[in-house]
Each structure stands twice: as C-alpha cells, then as structure tokens.
Coordinates of C-alpha atoms in Angstrom, one line a residue:
M192 CA 134.8 199.2 155.7
R193 CA 133.6 195.6 155.6
M194 CA 137.2 194.3 155.9
T195 CA 137.9 196.5 158.9
T196 CA 134.8 195.2 160.7
L197 CA 135.7 191.6 159.8
Y198 CA 139.3 192.1 161.2
A199 CA 137.9 193.7 164.3
A200 CA 135.5 190.9 164.9
L201 CA 138.1 188.3 164.3
S202 CA 140.7 189.9 166.6
G203 CA 138.0 190.3 169.3
A204 CA 137.0 186.7 169.0
F205 CA 140.7 185.6 169.2
L206 CA 141.4 187.7 172.3
L207 CA 138.2 186.5 174.0
G208 CA 139.0 182.9 173.2
A209 CA 142.6 183.3 174.5
A210 CA 141.3 184.9 177.7
A211 CA 138.8 182.1 178.3
L212 CA 141.4 179.4 177.6
S213 CA 144.0 180.9 180.0
S214 CA 141.5 181.2 182.9
A215 CA 140.3 177.7 182.3
Q216 CA 143.8 176.3 182.5
T217 CA 144.6 178.0 185.8
N218 CA 141.5 176.7 187.5
Q219 CA 141.9 173.0 186.3
A220 CA 145.0 172.0 188.4
P221 CA 145.1 168.4 189.4
A222 CA 144.5 167.5 193.0
G223 CA 147.7 167.6 195.0
S224 CA 149.7 169.6 192.4
T225 CA 152.1 172.2 193.4
I226 CA 149.8 174.8 191.9
T227 CA 147.1 174.3 194.4
N228 CA 149.3 173.1 197.3
P229 CA 152.7 174.7 197.0
V230 CA 155.4 173.2 199.1
K231 CA 157.0 175.6 201.5
N232 CA 160.5 176.3 200.3
A233 CA 160.2 174.1 197.2
S234 CA 163.6 175.3 196.0
T235 CA 165.1 173.5 199.0
A236 CA 164.3 170.2 197.4
M237 CA 166.7 171.0 194.6
S238 CA 169.4 172.6 196.7
K239 CA 172.8 171.1 197.2
D240 CA 172.3 171.0 201.0
Y241 CA 169.1 169.0 200.7
R242 CA 170.8 166.5 198.4
A243 CA 173.9 166.3 200.6
D244 CA 171.7 165.7 203.7
K245 CA 169.9 162.9 201.8
D246 CA 173.2 161.3 200.7
R247 CA 174.5 161.6 204.3
I248 CA 171.4 159.8 205.6
E249 CA 171.9 157.0 203.1
A250 CA 175.6 156.8 203.9
D251 CA 174.9 156.6 207.6
F252 CA 172.4 153.8 207.0
K253 CA 175.0 151.8 205.0
A254 CA 177.6 152.3 207.7
D255 CA 175.1 151.2 210.4
K256 CA 174.1 148.2 208.3
A257 CA 177.8 147.3 207.9
K258 CA 178.2 147.3 211.7
C259 CA 175.4 144.8 212.0
K260 CA 177.0 142.3 209.7
S261 CA 179.6 141.3 212.3
M262 CA 176.8 140.4 214.7
S263 CA 174.7 137.2 214.8
G264 CA 171.3 136.0 216.0
N265 CA 168.8 138.4 217.5
A266 CA 171.5 141.0 218.2
K267 CA 171.9 141.4 214.5
D268 CA 168.1 141.7 214.1
V269 CA 168.0 144.4 216.8
C270 CA 170.9 146.2 215.2
M271 CA 169.2 146.2 211.7
A272 CA 165.9 147.4 213.2
E273 CA 167.7 150.3 214.8
A274 CA 169.5 151.2 211.6
K275 CA 166.3 151.1 209.5
G276 CA 164.4 153.1 212.1
K277 CA 167.2 155.7 212.3
E278 CA 167.1 156.1 208.5
K279 CA 163.3 156.4 208.4
V280 CA 163.2 159.0 211.1
A281 CA 166.1 161.0 209.5
K282 CA 164.4 161.0 206.1
A283 CA 161.0 162.0 207.7
Q284 CA 162.8 164.8 209.5
L285 CA 164.5 166.0 206.4
E286 CA 161.1 166.1 204.6
A287 CA 159.5 167.9 207.5
D288 CA 162.3 170.5 207.5
R289 CA 161.7 171.0 203.7
K290 CA 157.9 171.1 203.8
G291 CA 157.4 172.9 207.1
T292 CA 153.8 171.6 207.5
P293 CA 152.0 170.1 210.6
H294 CA 151.4 166.9 208.6
A295 CA 155.1 166.6 208.0
Q296 CA 155.8 166.9 211.7
Y297 CA 153.2 164.2 212.3
E298 CA 155.0 161.9 209.8
V299 CA 158.2 162.4 211.9
A300 CA 156.4 161.4 215.1
K301 CA 154.8 158.5 213.3
A302 CA 158.2 157.3 212.0
K303 CA 159.7 157.6 215.5
A304 CA 156.9 155.5 217.0
E305 CA 157.1 152.8 214.3
A306 CA 160.9 152.6 214.6
D307 CA 160.8 152.3 218.4
Y308 CA 158.1 149.6 218.1
D309 CA 160.2 147.6 215.6
V310 CA 163.2 147.8 217.8
A311 CA 161.2 146.8 220.9
K312 CA 159.7 143.9 219.1
E313 CA 163.1 142.6 218.1
K314 CA 164.3 143.0 221.7
C315 CA 161.4 141.0 222.9
D316 CA 162.5 138.0 220.8
D317 CA 165.3 137.5 223.4
Q318 CA 162.7 136.5 226.0
K319 CA 160.5 133.4 226.2
G320 CA 157.0 132.5 227.1
A321 CA 154.9 134.9 229.1
D322 CA 157.7 137.5 229.4
K323 CA 157.9 137.6 225.6
S324 CA 154.2 138.0 225.3
S325 CA 154.0 140.8 227.8
C326 CA 157.0 142.5 226.3
K327 CA 155.3 142.6 222.9
K328 CA 152.1 143.8 224.4
Q329 CA 153.9 146.6 226.2
A330 CA 155.7 147.5 222.9
K331 CA 152.4 147.7 221.1
A332 CA 150.9 149.8 223.9
D333 CA 153.9 152.2 223.8
K334 CA 153.5 152.5 220.0
E335 CA 149.8 153.3 220.3
K336 CA 150.4 155.9 222.9
A337 CA 153.1 157.6 220.8
M338 CA 150.7 157.5 217.8
A339 CA 147.9 159.0 219.8
E340 CA 150.3 161.8 221.0
A341 CA 151.3 162.5 217.4
K342 CA 147.7 162.7 216.2
S343 CA 146.7 165.0 219.1
L344 CA 149.7 167.2 218.3
R345 CA 148.7 167.4 214.7
S346 CA 145.0 168.2 215.6
N347 CA 146.1 170.9 218.1
V348 CA 148.3 172.6 215.5
A349 CA 145.5 172.5 213.0
S350 CA 142.8 173.8 215.4
T351 CA 145.0 176.7 216.6
K352 CA 146.1 177.5 213.0
S353 CA 143.5 180.2 212.3
T354 CA 140.1 181.2 213.5
T355 CA 138.3 184.1 211.9
T356 CA 135.3 186.0 213.3
T357 CA 133.2 188.4 211.4
T358 CA 130.4 190.5 212.7
T359 CA 127.7 192.0 210.4
T360 CA 125.4 194.6 211.8
T361 CA 122.1 195.5 210.2
P362 CA 119.4 197.9 211.5
S363 CA 117.2 194.9 212.6
A364 CA 119.7 192.3 213.8
T365 CA 123.4 191.5 214.5
T366 CA 124.8 188.3 213.0
T367 CA 128.2 186.8 214.1
T368 CA 129.8 184.2 211.9
T369 CA 132.8 182.1 213.0
T370 CA 134.7 180.2 210.5
K371 CA 137.4 177.7 211.4
K372 CA 140.0 176.5 209.0
T373 CA 141.2 172.9 209.3
Y374 CA 144.2 171.5 207.6

C-alpha cells in the first residue's frame, strides 16, 4: 500500500512538473521570433519560386552593372545608382510579397524613395553652381515627400486594420468601450 501511494505521488509530481515546464516554454518566446510574430506564408521563403526570383534579381543587377562598365564619368555614376536602386526596390518588393504586411509595403515605398533620391543626386552632379544646389534641394524635397506619403500610407492601413466596439449594459448604467489595435 505504501509503495502504491509513493508511485502515485511520484507520477503525479512528474506530470505536474512536465505540464508546468511545457507551459513555461511556450510563453517565453524571444521578441521577434516566428512563434510570436509568424510570417505570412513562411513556406514561401523556402520555395523554389522565391529563390529563383531572388537569383533573378541578383542576375539582373549584375547585368545592369556590366552595362555601366562601358560608360565613364557621371553617366557611369548615374547608371550604377539606377542599377543599385532597381535591385533594392526589387528585393524589397520580393520581401513584401512574401510577408504581406503593411510594414513590408512601407519598406518598398521607402526603397523607391531612396533609390529615386540617389539617382537624382547623381544627375545633379552634371550641373554647376546654383543650378546644382537647387537640383539637390529639389531631389531632397522629393524624397521627403515620398517618405511622408509612405508613412501616411502605413498609418492609414494600420488605423483601418481593426476597430472593435463592445457595449456592456448593467441595470444602473451603460458602458461603451472602444479598443483600437495598432500595428
């Protein structure tokens, strides 16, 4: 009888410990892990199509870069800026398609703005004096405008994402609570 009680107590302690350990492990995921923030269509990252698209982007960049080698001076700099910008935008778009999040779309818009700015700056180097200065100021203003549009697009998507309203009625009063989720 004593051995049966001992076995029952030991097996109960073992099961209780295992249950506590398993729940502790699932709640302690590191920040940014795929457990707490799963990537939409995570299997896409490992697919042949994704890798093929990534390889195609790199091959296109190498081809564009090779075209620039025959040029000289500022034309070569503009060509290289265009090639690098095209690659950055394509990679950002590939990631946005994989993730499918508003932040990923923001990153695409940001990459486009930065690429356009880099190309515009290089084109301004062909000019001299006040024209060059005003050209660079205009390029910077265009970049800031594009970045502001990207940020507003991201905040509009996040604010319209979901809004929940709950109403609780008690005999003495009615309470309405609105909760807004932001991403």
